[in-house]
Coordinates of C-alpha atoms in Angstrom, one line a residue:
M1 CA 0.0 0.0 0.0
T2 CA 1.0 3.6 -0.6
L3 CA 1.2 6.0 2.4
E4 CA -2.0 7.6 1.1
E5 CA -3.8 4.2 1.0
K6 CA -2.6 3.3 4.5
I7 CA -4.0 6.6 5.9
G8 CA -7.3 5.9 4.2
Q9 CA -7.5 2.5 5.9
L10 CA -7.7 4.3 9.2
C11 CA -10.9 6.2 8.1
C12 CA -14.5 5.1 8.4
F13 CA -16.8 7.7 6.7
G14 CA -20.4 8.3 6.0
W15 CA -22.3 9.6 3.0
H16 CA -25.8 11.0 2.3
G17 CA -27.2 9.2 -0.7
C18 CA -30.5 7.4 -0.1
T19 CA -30.3 3.8 -1.5
A20 CA -27.7 5.3 -3.9
L21 CA -24.2 6.5 -4.0
D22 CA -23.5 10.2 -4.1
E23 CA -20.4 12.3 -4.8
Q24 CA -19.5 12.2 -1.1
A25 CA -19.3 8.4 -1.2
R26 CA -17.2 8.4 -4.4
V27 CA -14.8 11.0 -2.9
C28 CA -14.5 9.1 0.4
V29 CA -13.6 5.8 -1.3
R30 CA -11.8 6.8 -4.4
E31 CA -9.9 9.9 -3.4
L32 CA -9.6 9.4 0.4
H33 CA -9.1 5.6 0.1
A34 CA -11.5 5.0 3.0
G35 CA -11.1 1.7 4.8
G36 CA -14.7 1.7 6.0
M37 CA -18.0 3.3 5.4
I38 CA -21.0 3.5 7.8
V39 CA -24.6 3.0 6.8
M40 CA -27.0 5.5 8.5
G41 CA -30.7 5.7 8.5
R42 CA -30.5 8.4 5.8
N43 CA -28.9 5.9 3.4
L44 CA -31.9 3.5 3.8
H45 CA -35.0 5.6 3.5
D46 CA -36.3 9.2 3.5
T47 CA -36.0 10.0 7.2
R48 CA -38.4 13.0 6.7
Q49 CA -41.3 10.7 6.0
K50 CA -43.6 9.8 8.9
P51 CA -44.2 7.0 9.5
T52 CA -40.8 5.7 8.4
P53 CA -41.2 3.8 5.1
D54 CA -40.1 0.2 4.8
I55 CA -36.6 -0.5 3.5
D56 CA -36.0 -1.8 0.0
A57 CA -33.5 -4.5 0.8
V58 CA -32.6 -5.2 -2.8
A59 CA -31.8 -1.6 -3.4
V60 CA -29.6 -1.5 -0.3
R61 CA -27.7 -4.5 -1.5
E62 CA -27.2 -3.0 -4.9
M63 CA -26.0 0.2 -3.3
L64 CA -23.5 -1.5 -1.0
D65 CA -22.2 -3.7 -3.8
A66 CA -21.6 -0.6 -5.9
L67 CA -19.8 1.0 -2.9
Q68 CA -17.5 -2.1 -2.6
G69 CA -17.0 -1.8 -6.3
L70 CA -15.3 1.6 -5.9
A71 CA -12.7 0.3 -3.4
K72 CA -9.3 -1.1 -4.2
T73 CA -9.2 -2.8 -0.8
P74 CA -12.5 -4.3 0.3
L75 CA -14.4 -2.0 2.7
L76 CA -15.5 -2.6 6.2
I77 CA -19.2 -1.6 5.9
G78 CA -20.6 -0.9 9.4
T79 CA -23.9 0.2 10.9
D80 CA -25.6 0.7 14.3
Q81 CA -28.1 -2.1 14.6
E82 CA -28.5 -2.5 18.4
G83 CA -32.3 -3.0 18.4
G84 CA -34.8 -0.8 20.1
R85 CA -34.4 2.9 19.5
V86 CA -30.9 2.5 17.9
A87 CA -31.6 0.4 14.8
R88 CA -30.8 1.9 11.4
F89 CA -32.6 -1.1 9.7
G90 CA -35.6 -0.6 11.9
T91 CA -38.5 -1.3 9.5
A92 CA -39.7 -4.3 7.4
P93 CA -38.5 -6.6 6.0
F94 CA -35.9 -6.5 8.8
S95 CA -36.8 -7.9 12.3
R96 CA -37.7 -5.2 14.8
Q97 CA -36.0 -6.4 18.0
P98 CA -36.5 -5.3 21.5
A99 CA -34.3 -2.8 23.2
A100 CA -31.4 -4.4 25.1
A101 CA -33.0 -3.7 28.5
D102 CA -36.1 -5.7 27.5
F103 CA -34.3 -9.0 26.9
K104 CA -35.1 -11.6 29.5
S105 CA -32.9 -14.5 28.5
T106 CA -29.4 -15.1 27.1
E107 CA -31.0 -17.4 24.5
A108 CA -33.0 -14.5 23.0
A109 CA -30.0 -12.2 23.1
Y110 CA -28.0 -14.8 21.2
A111 CA -30.8 -15.3 18.7
A112 CA -31.2 -11.6 18.1
A113 CA -27.5 -11.1 17.4
Y114 CA -27.4 -14.2 15.1
Q115 CA -30.5 -13.1 13.2
T116 CA -29.2 -9.5 13.0
G117 CA -25.9 -10.7 11.7
L118 CA -27.5 -12.7 8.9
E119 CA -29.9 -9.9 7.9
L120 CA -27.1 -7.4 7.7
R121 CA -24.8 -9.6 5.8
T122 CA -27.4 -10.5 3.2
V123 CA -27.7 -6.8 2.3
G124 CA -24.0 -6.1 2.3
V125 CA -23.2 -4.9 5.8
N126 CA -20.3 -6.8 7.4
A127 CA -19.8 -5.0 10.7
N128 CA -22.2 -4.0 13.5
F129 CA -21.3 -1.5 16.1
A130 CA -23.0 -3.5 18.8
P131 CA -23.5 -4.9 21.5
V132 CA -23.6 -2.1 24.0
A133 CA -21.5 -3.1 27.0
D134 CA -22.3 -0.1 29.1
I135 CA -23.9 -0.6 32.5
N136 CA -26.9 1.8 32.9
S137 CA -26.2 2.5 36.6
N138 CA -27.2 6.2 36.4
P139 CA -31.0 6.7 35.9
A140 CA -30.3 10.2 34.7
N141 CA -28.2 9.0 31.8
P142 CA -29.7 10.7 28.7
V143 CA -28.0 8.6 26.0
I144 CA -27.6 5.0 27.2
G145 CA -30.8 4.0 29.1
D146 CA -32.5 1.0 27.6
R147 CA -29.6 0.6 25.1
S148 CA -27.9 -1.2 28.0
F149 CA -28.8 -4.7 29.1
G150 CA -29.2 -3.6 32.7
A151 CA -28.1 -1.6 35.7
T152 CA -25.7 -4.2 37.2
V153 CA -22.7 -6.2 36.2
D154 CA -24.7 -9.4 36.7
E155 CA -27.4 -8.3 34.3
V156 CA -25.1 -7.0 31.5
V157 CA -22.3 -9.6 31.4
P158 CA -24.2 -12.7 30.3
M159 CA -26.1 -10.8 27.6
V160 CA -22.9 -9.2 26.2
E161 CA -21.3 -12.6 26.1
A162 CA -24.3 -14.1 24.4
Q163 CA -24.5 -11.4 21.7
V164 CA -20.8 -11.6 21.0
R165 CA -21.2 -15.4 20.3
G166 CA -24.3 -14.8 18.3
Y167 CA -22.7 -12.3 16.0
A168 CA -19.7 -14.5 15.6
A169 CA -21.9 -17.5 14.6
A170 CA -23.5 -15.3 11.9
G171 CA -20.1 -14.2 10.5
M172 CA -20.7 -10.6 11.6
L173 CA -17.9 -8.4 13.0
A174 CA -19.3 -7.2 16.4
C175 CA -18.0 -4.2 18.3
L176 CA -18.4 -3.6 22.0
K177 CA -19.1 0.0 23.0
H178 CA -18.5 2.5 24.6
F179 CA -15.1 1.8 26.2
P180 CA -14.4 2.1 29.1
G181 CA -18.1 2.8 30.0
H182 CA -20.7 5.4 29.2
G183 CA -23.4 4.1 31.6
D184 CA -22.8 6.3 34.7
T185 CA -23.0 9.7 33.1
A186 CA -25.6 12.4 33.1
T187 CA -24.3 14.1 29.9
D188 CA -24.8 13.0 26.3
S189 CA -21.4 13.0 24.6
H190 CA -23.2 14.0 21.3
F191 CA -23.5 17.4 22.9
A192 CA -20.9 17.9 25.6
L193 CA -18.0 16.1 27.3
P194 CA -19.1 13.9 30.2
T195 CA -16.8 13.2 33.2
L196 CA -16.9 9.9 35.2
P197 CA -15.2 10.6 38.5
H198 CA -14.8 7.0 39.7
S199 CA -11.5 5.5 40.9
L200 CA -9.9 2.7 38.8
E201 CA -10.9 0.3 41.6
V202 CA -14.6 1.1 41.1
M203 CA -14.3 0.8 37.4
Q204 CA -12.5 -2.6 37.6
Q205 CA -15.5 -3.8 39.7
R206 CA -18.2 -2.4 37.4
E207 CA -17.6 -0.5 34.1
L208 CA -14.7 -2.7 32.9
V209 CA -16.2 -6.0 33.7
P210 CA -18.5 -6.4 30.6
F211 CA -15.7 -5.3 28.3
Q212 CA -13.4 -7.9 29.9
A213 CA -16.1 -10.6 29.4
G214 CA -16.6 -9.6 25.8
I215 CA -12.9 -9.6 25.1
A216 CA -12.7 -13.1 26.7
A217 CA -15.6 -14.2 24.5
G218 CA -13.6 -13.2 21.4
V219 CA -15.1 -9.8 20.3
P220 CA -13.1 -8.5 17.3
A221 CA -13.6 -4.8 17.9
V222 CA -14.1 -2.2 20.6
M223 CA -15.5 1.4 20.2
T224 CA -14.2 4.2 22.4
A225 CA -16.2 6.7 24.5
H226 CA -15.8 10.5 24.4
I227 CA -15.7 10.7 28.2
L228 CA -13.1 12.0 30.7
F229 CA -12.0 9.5 33.4
P230 CA -9.8 11.7 35.6
A231 CA -8.6 8.7 37.6
L232 CA -6.9 7.5 34.5
D233 CA -6.4 10.7 32.4
A234 CA -7.4 14.1 33.7
E235 CA -6.8 15.9 30.4
L236 CA -8.0 13.7 27.5
P237 CA -11.2 11.7 26.9
A238 CA -10.9 8.0 26.5
T239 CA -11.0 8.3 22.7
M240 CA -7.8 10.4 22.7
S241 CA -6.0 8.9 25.7
P242 CA -2.9 6.7 25.4
T243 CA -3.3 5.8 29.1
I244 CA -6.8 4.4 28.4
L245 CA -6.5 2.9 24.9
T246 CA -3.0 1.6 25.0
G247 CA -2.3 1.3 28.7
L248 CA -5.7 0.0 29.9
L249 CA -7.4 -1.6 26.8
R250 CA -4.3 -3.1 25.1
E251 CA -1.9 -3.8 27.9
Q252 CA -4.0 -4.4 31.0
L253 CA -7.0 -6.0 29.4
G254 CA -5.0 -7.7 26.6
F255 CA -7.3 -6.7 23.7
N256 CA -5.5 -7.3 20.4
G257 CA -8.4 -6.5 18.0
L258 CA -9.6 -3.4 16.2
I259 CA -10.2 -0.2 18.2
V260 CA -12.7 2.1 16.5
T261 CA -13.6 5.6 17.8
D262 CA -17.1 6.9 18.2
C263 CA -18.0 9.6 15.7
L264 CA -15.5 12.4 15.9
E265 CA -18.1 15.0 14.8
M266 CA -19.8 14.6 18.2
K267 CA -19.6 17.9 20.2
A268 CA -17.8 16.2 23.1
V269 CA -14.6 16.3 21.1
A270 CA -15.3 18.3 17.9
E271 CA -16.0 21.6 19.7
R272 CA -12.9 21.6 21.9
W273 CA -10.2 19.8 19.8
G274 CA -11.7 19.7 16.3
T275 CA -12.6 16.6 14.4
A276 CA -9.3 16.2 12.5
Q277 CA -7.0 16.9 15.5
A278 CA -9.1 14.6 17.6
A279 CA -8.6 11.9 15.0
L280 CA -4.9 12.3 15.0
A281 CA -4.7 12.2 18.8
A282 CA -6.9 9.1 18.8
V283 CA -4.7 7.2 16.4
K284 CA -1.5 8.3 18.3
A285 CA -3.2 7.1 21.5
G286 CA -3.9 3.6 20.0
A287 CA -7.1 3.8 18.0
D288 CA -7.0 2.0 14.6
M289 CA -10.0 3.4 12.8
V290 CA -11.6 6.9 13.2
L291 CA -15.3 7.4 12.6
V292 CA -16.4 10.6 10.8
C293 CA -20.0 10.1 9.8
H294 CA -21.4 13.3 8.3
T295 CA -19.5 16.1 6.7
L296 CA -17.3 15.7 3.6
E297 CA -15.2 18.8 4.6
R298 CA -14.4 17.2 7.9
Q299 CA -13.7 13.9 6.4
R300 CA -11.3 15.4 3.9
E301 CA -9.6 17.5 6.6
T302 CA -9.3 14.4 8.8
Y303 CA -7.6 12.4 6.0
E304 CA -5.2 15.3 5.2
V305 CA -4.2 15.9 8.8
L306 CA -3.4 12.2 9.3
L307 CA -1.5 12.1 6.1
A308 CA 0.5 15.2 7.0
A309 CA 1.3 13.8 10.4
A310 CA 2.5 10.5 8.8
R311 CA 4.7 12.4 6.4
S312 CA 6.3 14.6 9.1
G313 CA 6.8 11.7 11.6
E314 CA 4.3 13.1 14.1
L315 CA 2.4 9.9 13.5
P316 CA 5.1 7.3 13.8
A317 CA 5.3 4.8 11.0
T318 CA 5.3 2.0 13.5
R319 CA 1.9 3.2 15.0
L320 CA 0.5 3.7 11.5
D321 CA 1.5 0.2 10.4
E322 CA 0.2 -1.3 13.6
A323 CA -3.2 0.4 13.0
V324 CA -3.4 -0.7 9.4
A325 CA -2.5 -4.2 10.4
H326 CA -5.4 -4.3 12.9
V327 CA -7.8 -3.0 10.2
L328 CA -6.7 -5.5 7.6
A329 CA -6.8 -8.3 10.1
A330 CA -10.4 -7.5 11.0
K331 CA -11.3 -7.3 7.4
A332 CA -9.7 -10.7 6.7
T333 CA -12.3 -12.3 9.0
L334 CA -15.2 -11.0 6.9
S335 CA -16.8 -12.9 4.1
S336 CA -19.6 -12.0 1.6
L337 CA -23.0 -13.5 1.7
P338 CA -25.2 -13.7 -1.3
Y339 CA -28.5 -11.8 -1.2
D340 CA -31.1 -14.2 0.2
P341 CA -34.6 -12.8 0.9
T342 CA -35.5 -15.8 3.0
L343 CA -33.1 -14.5 5.7
L344 CA -35.3 -11.5 5.9
Q345 CA -38.8 -13.0 5.5
G346 CA -38.4 -16.8 5.7
V347 CA -39.2 -19.4 8.3
Q348 CA -36.1 -18.8 10.4
H349 CA -36.8 -15.1 10.4
Q350 CA -40.4 -15.6 11.6
A351 CA -39.4 -18.1 14.3
I352 CA -36.8 -15.7 15.8
V353 CA -39.0 -12.7 15.5
T354 CA -41.8 -14.6 17.4
T355 CA -39.3 -15.5 20.1
L356 CA -38.1 -11.9 20.4
G357 CA -41.6 -10.7 20.5
A358 CA -42.1 -12.6 23.7
E359 CA -39.2 -10.7 25.2
A360 CA -40.7 -7.3 24.6
P361 CA -42.5 -5.6 27.5
V362 CA -46.3 -6.1 27.7

């Protein structure tokens, strides 16, 4: 790979075309050499329509095949399909699964992850930014809530383990989030920078436990949180902290997979550091892939800042090559699945949807 192509592999970008590619998608893949692209709700249906229209699965598959066709190196194509209120593929013919907090059994959690993995793969998605490993221990939390499997370690850990296994069985790259824990905050990192004032000892007994369990279960990727943890780093949020990403996640917890940032256009980091500089800090800290979901100007700036840093030596070649290796290793585990409408509407789909329906609150 050229240096320009290596830098592109660190970038996961979004675009705005609805069941179609637009100029942004073409620039991201062809000119910026993006290693990954993220599918948002806006790419699947007109989000202005109420009620939300059903998804045209055939058109989505054609769009994502065309996207892959632009890439020299196969793309990681990700999405956020947690279930409940965070489900980009949230309308028919895809299964509408309960929120994480509504699952009552590990069997159903496994089945949901397995079915989700098959549904996503058959339309061309190969990575899901799920499951949520946060413990919803703060009732005032405005962003996690029922996205979490529960308010205690004992509630969350078995569900996280079950979903990691379910996604793996379906051939889907799963990604735990939001490391090292977004559950005990009263601030939404989309809008401001939260602080979690716990000691490391408290975190080791609570926040970190589901991540340790998911890593032990073989999860291939972890997403960072834009949160300050002063006990570990008083200056930088987890996404940008060498102490947290390299020292804690890599060295102490022994995670050797792909580290992905949460979107760097979120105000928790964008307003104070700027998206591009936050991306550079994140990669230097140990992140392998930076997520910039929305704006082409910021995507281009992120790519150019990373490239300039690699050329100047500010981003060491050893760190760049390590990050690229993690991205390519993750991609090497992915495989294509032919489009199969029975995975969306067949007997297996209906059986699992019926099971999951029994999990939903009455």
